[in-house]
Coordinates of C-alpha atoms in Angstrom, one line a residue:
M1 CA 150.9 87.8 203.1
V2 CA 147.7 89.1 204.7
A3 CA 147.4 92.6 204.6
V4 CA 148.7 93.9 207.7
A5 CA 147.0 96.7 209.5
A6 CA 148.6 98.3 212.5
V7 CA 151.9 98.9 212.0
V8 CA 153.9 102.3 211.3
T9 CA 156.7 101.3 209.2
V10 CA 156.1 98.2 206.9
T11 CA 153.8 96.9 204.5
G12 CA 152.2 94.2 205.5
T13 CA 149.0 93.3 207.6
V14 CA 148.7 95.2 210.6
A15 CA 145.0 96.9 211.8
G16 CA 145.4 99.9 213.8
T17 CA 143.9 99.9 217.2
L18 CA 141.7 102.1 219.5
S19 CA 141.4 103.9 222.8
A20 CA 139.5 101.7 225.1
L21 CA 135.6 101.2 224.6
E22 CA 133.4 102.0 227.6
D23 CA 130.8 99.6 225.7
A24 CA 130.6 96.0 225.8
D25 CA 133.2 94.5 223.0
T26 CA 130.0 92.6 221.4
G27 CA 128.6 95.7 220.5
G28 CA 128.6 98.6 218.8
G29 CA 150.8 108.8 227.2
R30 CA 152.5 108.7 223.5
A31 CA 156.1 108.7 224.1
D32 CA 157.8 107.5 221.5
E33 CA 159.3 104.8 223.1
A34 CA 156.5 103.1 224.3
R35 CA 154.6 104.1 220.9
P36 CA 153.4 100.8 219.2
S37 CA 155.2 101.3 215.8
V38 CA 152.5 99.3 214.1
T39 CA 149.4 101.3 213.7
R40 CA 149.3 100.9 209.9
S41 CA 147.9 98.4 207.7
F42 CA 149.5 96.3 205.1
R43 CA 148.8 94.5 202.3
P44 CA 147.9 90.3 202.3
V45 CA 151.3 88.6 202.0
H46 CA 149.8 85.2 200.9
E47 CA 147.9 86.8 198.0
H48 CA 151.0 87.4 195.8
V49 CA 151.8 83.4 196.0
P50 CA 149.7 81.5 194.3
Q51 CA 149.2 78.2 195.5
S52 CA 148.9 74.6 193.8
P53 CA 145.0 73.5 194.1
S54 CA 144.9 70.8 196.3
P55 CA 142.7 67.7 195.6
S56 CA 141.4 67.4 199.0
A57 CA 140.9 70.9 199.9
P58 CA 137.8 71.8 200.8
A59 CA 135.4 73.4 198.3
S60 CA 135.2 77.4 199.1
R61 CA 132.5 79.6 197.7
S62 CA 135.2 82.1 196.4
A63 CA 138.9 82.0 196.4
S64 CA 141.3 85.1 196.9
A65 CA 144.1 85.7 194.4
S66 CA 146.4 83.8 196.7
S67 CA 144.9 80.5 196.3
A68 CA 144.1 78.2 193.4
P69 CA 140.2 77.1 193.5
R70 CA 139.6 74.5 195.8
T71 CA 137.9 71.0 194.7
G72 CA 136.5 68.3 196.7
P73 CA 134.0 68.1 199.5
A74 CA 133.7 71.0 201.9
P75 CA 134.9 70.4 205.6
A76 CA 132.5 69.0 207.9
P77 CA 131.5 70.5 210.9
A78 CA 133.5 69.2 213.9
P79 CA 132.2 67.4 216.8
T80 CA 131.0 69.1 220.1
K81 CA 134.2 70.1 222.1
T82 CA 134.8 67.9 225.1
A83 CA 136.1 69.0 228.0
G84 CA 140.2 69.4 227.9
E85 CA 143.1 70.8 229.6
P86 CA 141.9 74.0 230.7
R87 CA 142.8 77.6 229.5
T88 CA 145.4 79.5 231.4
A89 CA 142.7 81.8 232.6
A90 CA 139.2 82.6 231.5
P91 CA 138.9 85.3 229.1
A92 CA 138.2 89.0 230.0
A93 CA 134.8 90.2 229.0
R94 CA 136.1 92.8 226.7
L95 CA 138.6 93.8 224.3
Y96 CA 141.2 96.5 224.2
R97 CA 141.5 99.8 221.9
H98 CA 144.7 101.1 221.8
P99 CA 144.7 105.0 221.6
D100 CA 146.8 105.3 218.8
S101 CA 145.5 104.5 215.1
Q102 CA 145.4 106.3 211.6
V103 CA 141.4 105.9 212.0
L104 CA 141.4 107.8 215.3
D105 CA 143.9 110.4 214.3
W106 CA 141.5 111.0 211.2
V107 CA 138.3 111.1 213.2
T108 CA 139.7 113.8 215.4
A109 CA 140.9 115.9 212.7
H110 CA 137.8 115.7 210.6
P111 CA 134.9 116.4 212.7
D112 CA 132.7 118.0 210.2
D113 CA 133.4 115.7 207.4
P114 CA 130.1 114.1 205.7
R115 CA 131.5 110.4 206.4
H116 CA 132.5 111.3 210.1
A117 CA 129.7 109.6 211.8
V118 CA 129.6 106.5 210.3
I119 CA 133.3 106.0 210.6
A120 CA 133.8 106.9 213.8
D121 CA 130.6 104.7 214.9
R122 CA 131.4 101.6 213.0
I123 CA 135.1 101.5 212.8
A124 CA 136.7 103.8 215.2
G125 CA 134.5 103.0 217.7
R126 CA 135.8 99.0 217.9
P127 CA 138.5 97.5 219.1
A128 CA 141.5 96.1 216.7
A129 CA 144.7 94.7 217.0
V130 CA 148.0 96.4 217.3
W131 CA 150.9 95.0 214.7
F132 CA 154.6 95.4 215.8
A133 CA 156.1 94.9 212.5
D134 CA 159.4 96.8 212.7
F135 CA 162.6 95.0 213.7
T136 CA 163.5 97.3 216.5
P137 CA 164.9 95.5 219.3
E138 CA 165.7 98.5 221.6
T139 CA 162.2 99.4 222.1
I140 CA 160.2 96.5 221.3
T141 CA 159.7 95.6 225.2
A142 CA 158.8 99.4 226.3
R143 CA 156.2 99.6 222.9
V144 CA 154.8 96.2 223.8
R145 CA 154.5 97.1 227.8
A146 CA 152.5 100.4 226.6
V147 CA 149.6 98.6 225.0
T148 CA 149.5 95.7 227.7
S149 CA 149.6 98.0 230.6
G150 CA 146.9 100.0 228.8
G151 CA 144.5 97.2 228.5
A152 CA 145.3 95.8 232.2
A153 CA 144.4 99.3 233.6
Q154 CA 141.2 99.4 232.4
G155 CA 140.5 95.1 232.6
R156 CA 140.4 94.6 228.9
V157 CA 142.4 92.2 226.4
P158 CA 144.7 93.8 223.9
V159 CA 145.3 91.6 220.8
L160 CA 149.0 92.1 219.6
V161 CA 150.3 90.7 216.1
P162 CA 154.3 90.4 216.0
Y163 CA 155.3 90.4 212.4
A164 CA 158.7 90.2 212.0
V165 CA 159.8 86.7 211.2
P166 CA 162.7 86.7 208.6
D167 CA 161.7 86.5 204.8
R168 CA 158.2 87.7 205.6
D169 CA 156.2 87.5 202.4
C170 CA 158.7 85.9 200.4
G171 CA 160.2 89.0 199.3
G172 CA 156.3 90.2 198.2
H173 CA 154.9 93.6 199.1
S174 CA 155.3 93.0 202.9
E175 CA 158.7 91.7 202.7
G176 CA 161.3 92.7 206.0
G177 CA 161.5 91.4 209.1
A178 CA 164.7 90.4 211.3
P179 CA 167.7 89.5 209.5
D180 CA 167.9 86.0 210.5
L181 CA 166.2 83.3 212.9
A182 CA 168.8 84.3 215.8
A183 CA 168.0 87.9 215.6
Y184 CA 164.0 86.7 215.7
D185 CA 164.7 84.9 218.5
D186 CA 166.0 87.5 220.7
W187 CA 163.2 89.8 219.4
I188 CA 160.7 87.6 220.6
D189 CA 162.3 87.3 223.9
R190 CA 162.2 91.1 224.1
F191 CA 158.5 91.2 223.0
A192 CA 157.3 88.7 225.5
A193 CA 159.4 90.8 228.4
G194 CA 156.7 93.5 227.8
L195 CA 153.5 91.2 227.9
G196 CA 152.7 91.5 231.6
R197 CA 150.4 89.2 233.9
E198 CA 147.1 90.2 232.6
E199 CA 145.0 88.6 229.6
V200 CA 146.5 89.1 226.1
I201 CA 146.0 87.6 222.9
V202 CA 148.8 87.2 220.4
I203 CA 148.4 86.3 216.9
L204 CA 151.7 85.1 215.9
E205 CA 153.2 86.0 212.7
P206 CA 150.3 86.0 209.9
D207 CA 151.1 83.8 206.8
S208 CA 154.4 82.6 208.6
V209 CA 152.8 79.3 208.0
A210 CA 150.6 79.1 205.3
Q211 CA 153.2 81.0 203.0
A212 CA 155.9 78.6 204.1
G213 CA 155.9 77.1 200.8
C214 CA 158.2 79.6 199.3
L215 CA 161.1 78.3 201.7
S216 CA 163.2 75.3 201.2
A217 CA 162.4 72.2 203.7
A218 CA 165.3 73.1 205.6
D219 CA 164.6 76.9 205.9
R220 CA 160.6 76.0 206.7
A221 CA 161.9 73.5 209.3
D222 CA 164.0 76.0 210.7
R223 CA 161.5 78.6 211.0
F224 CA 158.7 76.2 212.5
A225 CA 161.2 75.4 215.4
S226 CA 161.8 78.9 215.7
L227 CA 158.1 79.7 215.8
A228 CA 157.3 76.7 218.1
R229 CA 159.9 78.2 220.7
A230 CA 158.4 81.9 220.1
G231 CA 154.9 80.4 221.5
R232 CA 156.4 78.5 224.1
V233 CA 158.3 81.8 225.5
L234 CA 155.2 84.4 224.8
K235 CA 153.3 81.9 227.1
E236 CA 155.8 81.7 229.5
A237 CA 156.6 85.2 230.0
G238 CA 152.6 86.0 230.1
P239 CA 150.9 83.6 232.3
R240 CA 147.5 84.7 230.9
T241 CA 148.8 85.1 227.4
R242 CA 147.0 83.0 224.5
V243 CA 149.0 82.2 221.5
Y244 CA 147.3 81.4 218.1
Y245 CA 149.3 80.3 215.2
D246 CA 148.9 80.9 211.2
A247 CA 145.9 78.7 209.6
G248 CA 145.8 80.7 206.3
H249 CA 142.4 81.0 205.4
S250 CA 139.6 78.8 203.7
G251 CA 140.3 79.5 200.2
W252 CA 144.2 78.2 200.5
H253 CA 145.5 74.9 201.8
A254 CA 143.6 72.1 202.7
P255 CA 143.0 71.6 206.3
G256 CA 145.1 68.6 206.3
K257 CA 147.9 70.2 204.9
Q258 CA 147.7 73.5 206.6
A259 CA 147.5 71.2 210.3
G260 CA 150.8 69.1 209.3
W261 CA 152.7 72.4 209.1
L262 CA 151.1 73.9 212.0
R263 CA 152.1 70.9 214.2
Q264 CA 155.7 71.4 212.9
A265 CA 155.3 75.1 214.6
G266 CA 154.1 74.1 217.5
A267 CA 150.5 74.7 217.2
A268 CA 149.3 71.6 218.5
S269 CA 151.6 71.8 222.0
A270 CA 149.9 73.1 225.1
A271 CA 152.9 75.0 225.9
S272 CA 153.3 76.8 222.7
S273 CA 149.8 77.5 221.9
D274 CA 146.0 78.0 222.3
G275 CA 145.0 77.4 218.9
V276 CA 144.8 79.0 215.1
F277 CA 143.6 82.2 213.6
S278 CA 142.6 82.4 210.2
N279 CA 141.3 84.9 207.5
V280 CA 143.8 87.9 208.5
S281 CA 143.4 90.7 205.8
N282 CA 141.1 88.8 203.6
F283 CA 137.6 88.4 203.0
H284 CA 136.1 84.7 203.3
T285 CA 132.8 84.3 205.5
T286 CA 132.9 83.9 209.0
A287 CA 130.9 80.6 208.3
D288 CA 133.3 79.1 205.9
E289 CA 136.2 80.1 208.1
T290 CA 134.7 78.8 211.2
A291 CA 134.1 75.5 209.0
Y292 CA 137.7 75.3 207.9
D293 CA 139.2 76.1 211.4
R294 CA 137.5 73.3 212.9
A295 CA 138.7 71.1 210.1
V296 CA 142.2 72.3 211.0
L297 CA 142.0 71.6 214.7
D298 CA 140.4 68.3 214.0
A299 CA 143.5 67.3 211.6
L300 CA 146.0 69.3 213.9
G301 CA 145.0 67.0 216.8
G302 CA 146.5 68.5 220.2
P303 CA 144.8 69.1 223.5
A304 CA 140.9 69.3 223.3
H305 CA 141.1 73.2 224.4
L306 CA 142.6 74.4 221.2
G307 CA 140.6 77.0 219.5
A308 CA 140.5 79.5 216.4
V309 CA 139.9 82.9 216.2
V310 CA 138.6 84.6 212.9
D311 CA 139.7 87.9 211.4
T312 CA 136.1 89.3 210.7
S313 CA 137.0 93.2 209.8
R314 CA 136.4 93.0 206.1
N315 CA 134.3 90.0 205.7
G316 CA 130.9 91.1 205.8
N317 CA 129.9 90.1 202.2
G318 CA 132.6 87.4 201.7
A319 CA 135.4 87.3 199.0
P320 CA 135.1 88.8 195.6
A321 CA 134.0 86.0 193.3
D322 CA 136.9 87.0 190.8
G323 CA 139.7 86.7 193.4
A324 CA 140.4 90.1 193.9
W325 CA 142.1 90.8 197.2
C326 CA 143.5 94.8 196.6
D327 CA 140.8 97.1 198.3
P328 CA 138.1 95.0 196.2
A329 CA 135.4 97.0 195.8
G330 CA 131.6 96.3 197.3
R331 CA 133.1 94.5 200.4
R332 CA 131.6 95.5 203.9
I333 CA 132.9 95.1 207.7
G334 CA 132.0 92.1 209.1
R335 CA 131.1 91.3 212.8
A336 CA 132.2 93.3 215.6
P337 CA 135.0 91.9 217.6
T338 CA 134.2 89.9 220.4
L339 CA 135.5 87.2 222.7
A340 CA 132.2 85.8 223.0
T341 CA 131.1 83.9 220.1
G342 CA 128.7 81.7 220.9
E343 CA 130.4 79.2 218.7
D344 CA 132.3 75.8 219.4
R345 CA 135.7 76.0 219.4
I346 CA 135.8 79.8 218.0
D347 CA 137.1 81.4 220.5
A348 CA 136.9 85.0 218.9
Y349 CA 136.1 87.3 216.1
L350 CA 138.7 90.1 216.1
W351 CA 139.6 92.7 213.9
V352 CA 143.2 92.0 213.2
K353 CA 143.2 94.3 209.9
L354 CA 141.8 97.5 210.6
P355 CA 138.9 98.4 207.7
G356 CA 139.9 101.7 206.0
E357 CA 143.7 100.8 205.7
S358 CA 144.5 100.3 202.5
D359 CA 146.1 97.2 200.5
G360 CA 147.7 99.3 198.1
C361 CA 145.1 100.2 195.7
K362 CA 143.0 102.9 197.4
G363 CA 146.2 104.4 199.0
S364 CA 149.6 103.5 199.5
P365 CA 149.9 100.0 201.5
G366 CA 149.1 100.3 205.2
T367 CA 147.7 104.1 204.8
F368 CA 144.0 104.8 206.2
S369 CA 142.0 106.1 203.2
P370 CA 138.6 107.5 204.5
S371 CA 136.7 106.7 201.4
Y372 CA 137.5 103.3 201.6
A373 CA 136.7 103.1 205.3
Y374 CA 133.3 104.7 204.6
D375 CA 132.3 102.3 201.6
L376 CA 133.3 99.4 204.1
A377 CA 131.2 100.7 207.1
R378 CA 128.0 102.1 205.8
G379 CA 126.6 98.7 204.7
D380 CA 127.6 97.2 208.1
S381 CA 127.0 93.8 206.9
S382 CA 128.2 91.0 209.0
S383 CA 128.8 87.3 207.5

């Protein structure tokens, strides 16, 4: 799957989060039962399942190890967005940093480290997603509520990543999740109960759609039905919750194929979805991702208000030419997280995976590596 960044117990794509920033997101009580168990990062799931090249896939400047090189024309920019069904509510101006993450722990514990200032300012000083990757039904509501209430208290928008779908990562490094779809549906119900009434962004199950080719047709249909249900439950429970579905990334499936699966998973329905997300724990440039996401949205259909979010946490230099995915050298952090992209149909740039949380080569999967974080942050490139 994608490299998980904010989970405490699993290997996947979780991104640790931080306490709320006082500056604009365009810049620059920890009770056990309420603590998100997802503040560790994991490695990209899809990157362990090579995909067959599609003759209709758009060209990509580089492809990750999880996908075969693409052939054919690059996706054309989408036409200007027209007025459509309004969003549940206008997005708040700033993103929330939850005060529980490995990078904050490191910054606090190492004030005299020569890397401290760079890591504190360029990584720890920016909001990131909070992952919930452990299947713990008994505590999930309280842990979600701890994050959403923290954001609400400061008038900021938390980004949550539920990551517990059965057969997650198809048995790869980020394997795990609920024991079956019935248990997952119940877990989602409990997750939704913690959302509250304020603005929340949900990145629903990274790789659950793009990596579904590992499932049988029947199992894939069952998963997609469960994901469609999940979107409905989340949006019904949180009147200002926005739900985004997995579009993989620009080096993986052709937009038409990805859109076909997304449609089956509920991503084209206003009752379930606000759009799609891409590039979680990956490295493809923002330009490639925005073009790809617009092509997916065009192929998806659905309400005109559907948009996309891009993970820009590590894409400052783009994807490695050799397809390396595991903590590859020479990468940089990308654009700062923001809800104001200035780009048509692109709702947000988010740090879904926290920079510095290893894919498994610079440390155990999901653990924070200050040397890796420093290497990513000191260039501070933007893609």
